[in-house]
Short mmCIF file of N, CA, C and O in Angstrom, two decimals:
data_model
loop_
_atom_site.label_atom_id
_atom_site.label_comp_id
_atom_site.label_asym_id
_atom_site.label_seq_id
_atom_site.Cartn_x
_atom_site.Cartn_y
_atom_site.Cartn_z
N UNK Q 1 105.95 124.87 55.23
CA UNK Q 1 104.51 124.84 55.38
C UNK Q 1 103.94 123.65 54.61
O UNK Q 1 104.41 123.31 53.54
N UNK Q 2 102.93 123.06 55.14
CA UNK Q 2 102.25 121.94 54.50
C UNK Q 2 101.49 122.41 53.28
O UNK Q 2 101.16 123.59 53.14
N UNK Q 3 101.17 121.48 52.40
CA UNK Q 3 100.38 121.79 51.22
C UNK Q 3 98.91 121.93 51.59
O UNK Q 3 98.40 121.21 52.45
N UNK Q 4 98.24 122.84 50.93
CA UNK Q 4 96.80 123.03 51.13
C UNK Q 4 96.08 121.94 50.34
O UNK Q 4 96.42 121.67 49.20
N UNK Q 5 95.11 121.30 50.96
CA UNK Q 5 94.29 120.29 50.31
C UNK Q 5 92.92 120.90 50.00
O UNK Q 5 92.39 121.66 50.80
N UNK Q 6 92.37 120.55 48.85
CA UNK Q 6 91.06 121.04 48.44
C UNK Q 6 90.10 119.87 48.34
O UNK Q 6 90.45 118.82 47.83
N UNK Q 7 88.88 120.07 48.86
CA UNK Q 7 87.87 119.02 48.85
C UNK Q 7 86.56 119.60 48.33
O UNK Q 7 86.24 120.76 48.58
N UNK Q 8 85.81 118.76 47.64
CA UNK Q 8 84.51 119.17 47.11
C UNK Q 8 83.40 118.48 47.88
O UNK Q 8 83.43 117.27 48.09
N UNK Q 9 82.43 119.26 48.31
CA UNK Q 9 81.20 118.78 48.94
C UNK Q 9 81.45 117.94 50.19
O UNK Q 9 80.71 116.99 50.47
N UNK Q 10 82.48 118.28 50.95
CA UNK Q 10 82.72 117.64 52.24
C UNK Q 10 81.85 118.36 53.28
O UNK Q 10 81.84 119.60 53.32
N UNK Q 11 81.08 117.64 54.08
CA UNK Q 11 80.27 118.32 55.11
C UNK Q 11 81.18 119.14 56.03
O UNK Q 11 82.23 118.68 56.46
N UNK Q 12 80.74 120.37 56.30
CA UNK Q 12 81.52 121.27 57.14
C UNK Q 12 80.79 121.56 58.44
O UNK Q 12 79.58 121.76 58.45
N UNK Q 13 81.54 121.60 59.52
CA UNK Q 13 80.99 121.95 60.82
C UNK Q 13 80.74 123.46 60.82
O UNK Q 13 81.65 124.24 60.51
N UNK Q 14 79.51 123.90 61.15
CA UNK Q 14 79.23 125.34 61.16
C UNK Q 14 80.19 126.14 62.05
O UNK Q 14 80.50 127.28 61.75
N UNK Q 15 80.68 125.53 63.13
CA UNK Q 15 81.63 126.21 64.00
C UNK Q 15 82.92 126.52 63.24
O UNK Q 15 83.50 127.61 63.37
N UNK Q 16 83.38 125.57 62.41
CA UNK Q 16 84.58 125.81 61.59
C UNK Q 16 84.33 126.88 60.54
O UNK Q 16 85.18 127.74 60.29
N UNK Q 17 83.15 126.85 59.92
CA UNK Q 17 82.81 127.86 58.92
C UNK Q 17 82.78 129.24 59.57
O UNK Q 17 83.33 130.21 59.03
N UNK Q 18 82.16 129.35 60.72
CA UNK Q 18 82.10 130.62 61.45
C UNK Q 18 83.51 131.11 61.77
O UNK Q 18 83.82 132.30 61.60
N UNK Q 19 84.40 130.21 62.18
CA UNK Q 19 85.77 130.60 62.48
C UNK Q 19 86.46 131.16 61.25
O UNK Q 19 87.11 132.21 61.30
N UNK Q 20 86.30 130.49 60.10
CA UNK Q 20 86.92 130.97 58.86
C UNK Q 20 86.29 132.30 58.44
O UNK Q 20 87.01 133.23 58.05
N UNK Q 21 84.97 132.40 58.48
CA UNK Q 21 84.32 133.67 58.14
C UNK Q 21 84.89 134.80 59.00
O UNK Q 21 85.27 135.85 58.50
N UNK Q 22 84.92 134.58 60.31
CA UNK Q 22 85.42 135.63 61.21
C UNK Q 22 86.89 135.94 60.97
O UNK Q 22 87.31 137.09 61.04
N UNK Q 23 87.68 134.92 60.67
CA UNK Q 23 89.12 135.12 60.45
C UNK Q 23 89.43 135.69 59.07
O UNK Q 23 90.55 136.14 58.83
N UNK Q 24 88.45 135.67 58.17
CA UNK Q 24 88.69 136.17 56.81
C UNK Q 24 88.35 137.64 56.65
O UNK Q 24 88.85 138.29 55.74
N UNK Q 25 87.47 138.13 57.48
CA UNK Q 25 87.01 139.51 57.34
C UNK Q 25 85.69 139.63 56.60
O UNK Q 25 85.11 140.71 56.55
N UNK Q 26 85.18 138.53 56.04
CA UNK Q 26 83.90 138.56 55.34
C UNK Q 26 82.79 138.79 56.36
O UNK Q 26 82.87 138.32 57.50
N UNK Q 27 81.77 139.54 55.96
CA UNK Q 27 80.65 139.81 56.87
C UNK Q 27 79.52 138.83 56.58
O UNK Q 27 78.94 138.86 55.50
N UNK Q 28 79.28 137.95 57.52
CA UNK Q 28 78.18 137.00 57.45
C UNK Q 28 77.55 136.92 58.84
O UNK Q 28 78.16 137.33 59.83
N UNK Q 29 76.34 136.35 58.96
CA UNK Q 29 75.67 136.30 60.27
C UNK Q 29 76.29 135.23 61.20
O UNK Q 29 75.63 134.26 61.59
N UNK Q 30 77.55 135.42 61.55
CA UNK Q 30 78.27 134.40 62.31
C UNK Q 30 77.81 134.30 63.76
O UNK Q 30 78.19 133.36 64.45
N UNK Q 31 76.98 135.21 64.20
CA UNK Q 31 76.39 135.13 65.53
C UNK Q 31 75.26 134.10 65.57
O UNK Q 31 74.76 133.76 66.63
N UNK Q 32 74.86 133.59 64.41
CA UNK Q 32 73.72 132.68 64.29
C UNK Q 32 74.17 131.36 63.65
O UNK Q 32 74.09 131.19 62.43
N UNK Q 33 74.64 130.44 64.47
CA UNK Q 33 75.18 129.17 63.98
C UNK Q 33 74.12 128.37 63.21
O UNK Q 33 74.45 127.69 62.23
N UNK Q 34 72.86 128.43 63.64
CA UNK Q 34 71.80 127.71 62.94
C UNK Q 34 71.63 128.24 61.51
O UNK Q 34 71.43 127.46 60.58
N UNK Q 35 71.73 129.54 61.35
CA UNK Q 35 71.59 130.13 60.01
C UNK Q 35 72.78 129.73 59.13
O UNK Q 35 72.60 129.39 57.95
N UNK Q 36 73.99 129.73 59.68
CA UNK Q 36 75.17 129.29 58.93
C UNK Q 36 74.98 127.83 58.51
O UNK Q 36 75.27 127.46 57.37
N UNK Q 37 74.50 126.99 59.42
CA UNK Q 37 74.26 125.58 59.10
C UNK Q 37 73.26 125.45 57.96
O UNK Q 37 73.46 124.65 57.04
N UNK Q 38 72.19 126.26 57.97
CA UNK Q 38 71.19 126.22 56.89
C UNK Q 38 71.82 126.66 55.56
O UNK Q 38 71.52 126.10 54.51
N UNK Q 39 72.69 127.67 55.63
CA UNK Q 39 73.35 128.16 54.40
C UNK Q 39 74.14 127.04 53.73
O UNK Q 39 74.17 126.94 52.51
N UNK Q 40 74.78 126.20 54.52
CA UNK Q 40 75.64 125.16 53.97
C UNK Q 40 74.94 123.82 53.79
O UNK Q 40 75.53 122.88 53.28
N UNK Q 41 73.66 123.74 54.16
CA UNK Q 41 72.92 122.49 53.95
C UNK Q 41 72.01 122.58 52.73
O UNK Q 41 71.51 121.56 52.27
N UNK Q 42 71.80 123.77 52.20
CA UNK Q 42 70.99 123.95 50.99
C UNK Q 42 71.73 123.32 49.81
O UNK Q 42 72.91 123.01 49.90
N UNK Q 43 71.02 123.10 48.70
CA UNK Q 43 71.70 122.54 47.52
C UNK Q 43 72.84 123.47 47.08
O UNK Q 43 72.61 124.56 46.60
N UNK Q 44 74.04 123.03 47.32
CA UNK Q 44 75.21 123.85 47.08
C UNK Q 44 76.33 123.04 46.44
O UNK Q 44 76.36 121.83 46.52
N UNK Q 45 77.24 123.77 45.85
CA UNK Q 45 78.55 123.25 45.48
C UNK Q 45 79.51 123.88 46.48
O UNK Q 45 79.59 125.10 46.56
N UNK Q 46 80.17 123.06 47.27
CA UNK Q 46 81.08 123.58 48.29
C UNK Q 46 82.48 123.06 48.01
O UNK Q 46 82.69 121.85 47.91
N UNK Q 47 83.41 123.99 47.88
CA UNK Q 47 84.82 123.64 47.75
C UNK Q 47 85.51 124.21 48.97
O UNK Q 47 85.33 125.39 49.31
N UNK Q 48 86.29 123.38 49.65
CA UNK Q 48 86.94 123.82 50.88
C UNK Q 48 88.45 123.62 50.78
O UNK Q 48 88.93 122.75 50.06
N UNK Q 49 89.16 124.46 51.52
CA UNK Q 49 90.63 124.39 51.57
C UNK Q 49 91.04 124.05 52.99
O UNK Q 49 90.56 124.65 53.95
N UNK Q 50 91.96 123.09 53.11
CA UNK Q 50 92.38 122.57 54.40
C UNK Q 50 93.89 122.63 54.50
O UNK Q 50 94.60 122.26 53.57
N UNK Q 51 94.39 123.07 55.64
CA UNK Q 51 95.82 123.12 55.91
C UNK Q 51 96.07 122.42 57.24
O UNK Q 51 95.51 122.84 58.26
N UNK Q 52 96.84 121.36 57.20
CA UNK Q 52 97.13 120.57 58.41
C UNK Q 52 95.85 120.15 59.14
O UNK Q 52 95.77 120.20 60.37
N UNK Q 53 94.84 119.76 58.36
CA UNK Q 53 93.59 119.27 58.94
C UNK Q 53 92.65 120.35 59.44
O UNK Q 53 91.61 120.03 60.02
N UNK Q 54 92.97 121.62 59.21
CA UNK Q 54 92.12 122.73 59.66
C UNK Q 54 91.54 123.44 58.44
O UNK Q 54 92.26 123.73 57.47
N UNK Q 55 90.25 123.74 58.50
CA UNK Q 55 89.59 124.48 57.44
C UNK Q 55 90.17 125.89 57.40
O UNK Q 55 90.18 126.59 58.41
N UNK Q 56 90.68 126.33 56.23
CA UNK Q 56 91.24 127.67 56.08
C UNK Q 56 90.55 128.48 54.99
O UNK Q 56 90.78 129.68 54.87
N UNK Q 57 89.72 127.82 54.17
CA UNK Q 57 89.03 128.54 53.12
C UNK Q 57 87.79 127.80 52.67
O UNK Q 57 87.73 126.57 52.74
N UNK Q 58 86.80 128.57 52.22
CA UNK Q 58 85.55 127.96 51.78
C UNK Q 58 84.98 128.78 50.63
O UNK Q 58 85.08 130.00 50.59
N UNK Q 59 84.41 128.06 49.67
CA UNK Q 59 83.75 128.66 48.52
C UNK Q 59 82.41 127.93 48.37
O UNK Q 59 82.39 126.73 48.10
N UNK Q 60 81.32 128.66 48.56
CA UNK Q 60 79.97 128.07 48.48
C UNK Q 60 79.24 128.67 47.30
O UNK Q 60 79.19 129.89 47.16
N UNK Q 61 78.72 127.82 46.44
CA UNK Q 61 78.00 128.28 45.26
C UNK Q 61 76.66 127.57 45.13
O UNK Q 61 76.50 126.44 45.58
N UNK Q 62 75.72 128.24 44.49
CA UNK Q 62 74.42 127.68 44.15
C UNK Q 62 74.37 127.57 42.64
O UNK Q 62 74.59 128.56 41.93
N UNK Q 63 74.11 126.39 42.11
CA UNK Q 63 74.19 126.20 40.67
C UNK Q 63 73.22 125.14 40.16
O UNK Q 63 72.80 124.24 40.89
N UNK Q 64 72.91 125.25 38.86
CA UNK Q 64 72.13 124.22 38.18
C UNK Q 64 73.05 123.32 37.34
O UNK Q 64 72.58 122.40 36.70
N UNK Q 65 74.36 123.61 37.32
CA UNK Q 65 75.37 122.86 36.57
C UNK Q 65 75.07 122.84 35.06
O UNK Q 65 75.60 122.02 34.34
N UNK Q 66 74.24 123.77 34.58
CA UNK Q 66 73.89 123.80 33.16
C UNK Q 66 74.02 125.19 32.55
O UNK Q 66 74.41 125.33 31.40
N UNK Q 67 73.70 126.25 33.33
CA UNK Q 67 73.65 127.58 32.77
C UNK Q 67 74.27 128.65 33.66
O UNK Q 67 74.98 129.52 33.19
N UNK Q 68 73.97 128.59 34.97
CA UNK Q 68 74.46 129.65 35.85
C UNK Q 68 74.87 129.10 37.22
O UNK Q 68 74.39 128.06 37.66
N UNK Q 69 75.76 129.84 37.83
CA UNK Q 69 76.26 129.51 39.16
C UNK Q 69 76.48 130.81 39.90
O UNK Q 69 77.18 131.70 39.43
N UNK Q 70 75.85 130.94 41.06
CA UNK Q 70 76.01 132.12 41.90
C UNK Q 70 76.94 131.77 43.06
O UNK Q 70 76.70 130.80 43.78
N UNK Q 71 77.99 132.54 43.22
CA UNK Q 71 78.98 132.31 44.26
C UNK Q 71 78.79 133.37 45.37
O UNK Q 71 79.29 134.48 45.24
N UNK Q 72 78.02 133.03 46.42
CA UNK Q 72 77.78 134.02 47.47
C UNK Q 72 78.88 134.08 48.53
O UNK Q 72 78.99 135.09 49.23
N UNK Q 73 79.66 133.03 48.68
CA UNK Q 73 80.65 133.00 49.76
C UNK Q 73 82.00 132.53 49.28
O UNK Q 73 82.14 131.39 48.80
N UNK Q 74 83.00 133.38 49.41
CA UNK Q 74 84.40 133.02 49.20
C UNK Q 74 85.15 133.63 50.37
O UNK Q 74 85.19 134.86 50.51
N UNK Q 75 85.70 132.79 51.23
CA UNK Q 75 86.38 133.28 52.42
C UNK Q 75 87.65 132.48 52.66
O UNK Q 75 87.64 131.25 52.58
N UNK Q 76 88.73 133.20 52.95
CA UNK Q 76 90.01 132.58 53.28
C UNK Q 76 90.53 133.25 54.54
O UNK Q 76 90.55 134.49 54.64
N UNK Q 77 90.94 132.44 55.50
CA UNK Q 77 91.51 132.95 56.74
C UNK Q 77 92.62 133.95 56.42
O UNK Q 77 93.50 133.68 55.59
N UNK Q 78 92.59 135.13 57.05
CA UNK Q 78 93.58 136.17 56.76
C UNK Q 78 95.01 135.70 56.98
O UNK Q 78 95.93 136.19 56.32
N UNK Q 79 95.21 134.74 57.87
CA UNK Q 79 96.57 134.26 58.16
C UNK Q 79 97.20 133.54 56.97
O UNK Q 79 98.42 133.37 56.93
N UNK Q 80 96.38 133.12 55.99
CA UNK Q 80 96.91 132.43 54.81
C UNK Q 80 96.48 133.11 53.50
O UNK Q 80 96.66 132.55 52.43
N UNK Q 81 95.92 134.31 53.59
CA UNK Q 81 95.56 135.04 52.38
C UNK Q 81 96.83 135.43 51.63
O UNK Q 81 97.90 135.56 52.21
N UNK Q 82 96.71 135.61 50.34
CA UNK Q 82 97.84 136.00 49.51
C UNK Q 82 98.65 134.82 48.99
O UNK Q 82 99.68 135.01 48.35
N UNK Q 83 98.19 133.60 49.25
CA UNK Q 83 98.90 132.40 48.82
C UNK Q 83 98.20 131.70 47.67
O UNK Q 83 98.55 130.59 47.30
N UNK Q 84 97.17 132.33 47.11
CA UNK Q 84 96.46 131.75 45.97
C UNK Q 84 95.33 130.80 46.35
O UNK Q 84 94.75 130.16 45.47
N UNK Q 85 95.00 130.72 47.62
CA UNK Q 85 93.95 129.79 48.06
C UNK Q 85 92.59 130.22 47.50
O UNK Q 85 91.83 129.39 46.98
N UNK Q 86 92.26 131.50 47.59
CA UNK Q 86 90.98 131.98 47.05
C UNK Q 86 90.87 131.73 45.55
O UNK Q 86 89.84 131.26 45.06
N UNK Q 87 91.95 132.02 44.84
CA UNK Q 87 91.96 131.78 43.39
C UNK Q 87 91.77 130.30 43.09
O UNK Q 87 91.03 129.93 42.18
N UNK Q 88 92.43 129.46 43.86
CA UNK Q 88 92.29 128.01 43.63
C UNK Q 88 90.88 127.53 43.97
O UNK Q 88 90.34 126.67 43.27
N UNK Q 89 90.26 128.09 44.99
CA UNK Q 89 88.87 127.75 45.30
C UNK Q 89 87.95 128.12 44.13
O UNK Q 89 87.06 127.35 43.76
N UNK Q 90 88.19 129.27 43.52
CA UNK Q 90 87.41 129.69 42.36
C UNK Q 90 87.67 128.74 41.19
O UNK Q 90 86.73 128.30 40.51
N UNK Q 91 88.92 128.39 40.95
CA UNK Q 91 89.27 127.49 39.84
C UNK Q 91 88.64 126.11 40.03
O UNK Q 91 88.15 125.51 39.07
N UNK Q 92 88.65 125.61 41.26
CA UNK Q 92 88.02 124.31 41.54
C UNK Q 92 86.51 124.39 41.29
O UNK Q 92 85.91 123.43 40.78
N UNK Q 93 85.91 125.52 41.63
CA UNK Q 93 84.48 125.72 41.37
C UNK Q 93 84.23 125.73 39.87
O UNK Q 93 83.30 125.06 39.39
N UNK Q 94 85.05 126.47 39.13
CA UNK Q 94 84.90 126.51 37.67
C UNK Q 94 85.04 125.12 37.06
O UNK Q 94 84.28 124.76 36.16
N UNK Q 95 85.98 124.34 37.54
CA UNK Q 95 86.18 122.99 37.01
C UNK Q 95 84.94 122.14 37.27
O UNK Q 95 84.55 121.32 36.43
N UNK Q 96 84.31 122.32 38.42
CA UNK Q 96 83.13 121.53 38.76
C UNK Q 96 81.92 121.90 37.92
O UNK Q 96 81.13 121.04 37.56
N UNK Q 97 81.76 123.19 37.60
CA UNK Q 97 80.56 123.62 36.86
C UNK Q 97 80.74 123.52 35.35
O UNK Q 97 79.75 123.47 34.63
N UNK Q 98 81.95 123.51 34.86
CA UNK Q 98 82.19 123.37 33.42
C UNK Q 98 82.12 124.69 32.67
O UNK Q 98 81.76 125.73 33.23
N UNK Q 99 82.44 124.63 31.39
CA UNK Q 99 82.56 125.86 30.61
C UNK Q 99 81.25 126.34 29.98
O UNK Q 99 81.24 127.36 29.30
N UNK Q 100 80.15 125.66 30.22
CA UNK Q 100 78.84 126.13 29.75
C UNK Q 100 78.14 127.00 30.78
O UNK Q 100 77.08 127.57 30.50
N UNK Q 101 78.71 127.13 31.98
CA UNK Q 101 78.04 127.77 33.09
C UNK Q 101 78.74 129.09 33.44
O UNK Q 101 79.96 129.14 33.60
N UNK Q 102 77.94 130.16 33.54
CA UNK Q 102 78.47 131.46 33.98
C UNK Q 102 78.62 131.47 35.48
O UNK Q 102 77.73 130.99 36.21
N UNK Q 103 79.72 132.01 35.97
CA UNK Q 103 79.97 132.15 37.40
C UNK Q 103 79.77 133.61 37.77
O UNK Q 103 80.43 134.50 37.23
N UNK Q 104 78.81 133.86 38.67
CA UNK Q 104 78.40 135.21 39.03
C UNK Q 104 78.56 135.40 40.54
O UNK Q 104 78.29 134.49 41.32
N UNK Q 105 79.00 136.60 40.94
CA UNK Q 105 79.07 136.90 42.37
C UNK Q 105 78.83 138.37 42.60
O UNK Q 105 78.94 139.19 41.69
N UNK Q 106 78.48 138.71 43.83
CA UNK Q 106 78.40 140.09 44.29
C UNK Q 106 79.58 140.30 45.23
O UNK Q 106 79.77 139.52 46.16
N UNK Q 107 80.35 141.34 45.00
CA UNK Q 107 81.55 141.57 45.79
C UNK Q 107 81.28 142.53 46.94
O UNK Q 107 80.53 143.50 46.80
N UNK Q 108 81.94 142.27 48.05
CA UNK Q 108 82.00 143.26 49.12
C UNK Q 108 82.84 144.42 48.61
O UNK Q 108 83.78 144.22 47.83
N UNK Q 109 82.53 145.65 49.01
CA UNK Q 109 83.30 146.80 48.53
C UNK Q 109 84.82 146.64 48.74
O UNK Q 109 85.61 147.01 47.88
N UNK Q 110 85.22 146.03 49.83
CA UNK Q 110 86.65 145.88 50.13
C UNK Q 110 87.35 144.87 49.24
O UNK Q 110 88.57 144.84 49.19
N UNK Q 111 86.59 144.05 48.51
CA UNK Q 111 87.19 143.02 47.66
C UNK Q 111 87.08 143.32 46.17
O UNK Q 111 87.44 142.49 45.35
N UNK Q 112 86.59 144.50 45.81
CA UNK Q 112 86.35 144.83 44.40
C UNK Q 112 87.61 144.70 43.54
O UNK Q 112 87.53 144.31 42.38
N UNK Q 113 88.77 144.98 44.08
CA UNK Q 113 90.00 144.91 43.28
C UNK Q 113 90.50 143.48 43.12
O UNK Q 113 91.27 143.20 42.20
N UNK Q 114 90.06 142.57 43.97
CA UNK Q 114 90.53 141.18 43.91
C UNK Q 114 89.94 140.43 42.72
O UNK Q 114 90.65 139.72 42.01
N UNK Q 115 88.65 140.57 42.49
CA UNK Q 115 87.96 139.71 41.53
C UNK Q 115 88.41 139.88 40.08
O UNK Q 115 88.53 138.88 39.36
N UNK Q 116 88.70 141.08 39.59
CA UNK Q 116 89.26 141.16 38.23
C UNK Q 116 90.59 140.40 38.10
O UNK Q 116 90.85 139.78 37.07
N UNK Q 117 91.39 140.39 39.16
CA UNK Q 117 92.65 139.64 39.14
C UNK Q 117 92.40 138.13 39.08
O UNK Q 117 93.24 137.38 38.61
N UNK Q 118 91.23 137.71 39.57
CA UNK Q 118 90.88 136.29 39.58
C UNK Q 118 90.13 135.89 38.32
O UNK Q 118 89.63 134.76 38.23
N UNK Q 119 90.02 136.80 37.34
CA UNK Q 119 89.41 136.47 36.06
C UNK Q 119 87.97 136.93 35.87
O UNK Q 119 87.38 136.68 34.82
N UNK Q 120 87.39 137.61 36.84
CA UNK Q 120 86.01 138.09 36.72
C UNK Q 120 85.96 139.41 35.96
O UNK Q 120 86.88 140.22 36.05
N UNK Q 121 84.88 139.62 35.22
CA UNK Q 121 84.60 140.90 34.57
C UNK Q 121 83.53 141.62 35.38
O UNK Q 121 82.65 140.99 35.97
N UNK Q 122 83.60 142.95 35.40
CA UNK Q 122 82.58 143.74 36.09
C UNK Q 122 81.29 143.70 35.26
O UNK Q 122 81.32 143.94 34.06
N UNK Q 123 80.18 143.40 35.91
CA UNK Q 123 78.87 143.38 35.25
C UNK Q 123 78.11 144.62 35.69
O UNK Q 123 77.93 144.85 36.89
N UNK Q 124 77.66 145.39 34.73
CA UNK Q 124 76.93 146.61 35.06
C UNK Q 124 75.43 146.45 34.82
O UNK Q 124 74.71 147.43 34.81
N UNK Q 125 74.99 145.21 34.64
CA UNK Q 125 73.58 144.98 34.35
C UNK Q 125 72.93 144.08 35.39
O UNK Q 125 72.09 143.27 35.08
N UNK Q 126 73.32 144.24 36.63
CA UNK Q 126 72.77 143.41 37.71
C UNK Q 126 71.81 144.23 38.57
O UNK Q 126 71.93 145.45 38.67
N UNK Q 127 70.89 143.53 39.21
CA UNK Q 127 69.94 144.14 40.10
C UNK Q 127 69.86 143.31 41.36
O UNK Q 127 70.14 142.11 41.35
N UNK Q 128 69.47 143.93 42.45
CA UNK Q 128 69.40 143.20 43.72
C UNK Q 128 68.26 143.75 44.58
O UNK Q 128 67.98 144.95 44.54
N UNK Q 129 67.61 142.86 45.27
CA UNK Q 129 66.72 143.22 46.38
C UNK Q 129 67.42 142.69 47.62
O UNK Q 129 67.55 141.48 47.79
N UNK Q 130 67.91 143.57 48.45
CA UNK Q 130 68.69 143.17 49.61
C UNK Q 130 67.86 142.48 50.67
O UNK Q 130 66.65 142.77 50.81
N UNK Q 131 68.50 141.59 51.41
CA UNK Q 131 67.83 140.91 52.51
C UNK Q 131 67.47 141.93 53.58
O UNK Q 131 68.13 142.96 53.70
N UNK Q 132 66.48 141.62 54.35
CA UNK Q 132 66.02 142.55 55.41
C UNK Q 132 66.75 142.34 56.72
O UNK Q 132 66.77 143.22 57.56
N UNK Q 133 67.36 141.15 56.90
CA UNK Q 133 68.14 140.90 58.13
C UNK Q 133 69.22 139.90 57.87
O UNK Q 133 69.25 139.21 56.93
#
């Protein structure tokens, strides 16, 4: 198998992002390509994983690079899950934001066991107002 390549802030085609989201099992509004495009055009830190020229993983974060970073999207195609790609996407994000910045995320219920293995601690002091659509 070829080596996975990681890139930072490379523009991504929304069609490729939708394919990875759908192939990863993550629930996102993949029926709405315009919304996916808007999600990835906002001020973001984007780390992507590529295998043989194909996007296989994506990590999208919103950050000020000084105090906090929110990681709303971490997705790896199921066909290559279990190879450390998600962990490496997180590590690349941490390297970009530095050690002064907290990395925060909300987990899907099905991924709750993954994040402690990736170095995250459970936070019991968070609040959320959910989106309406």
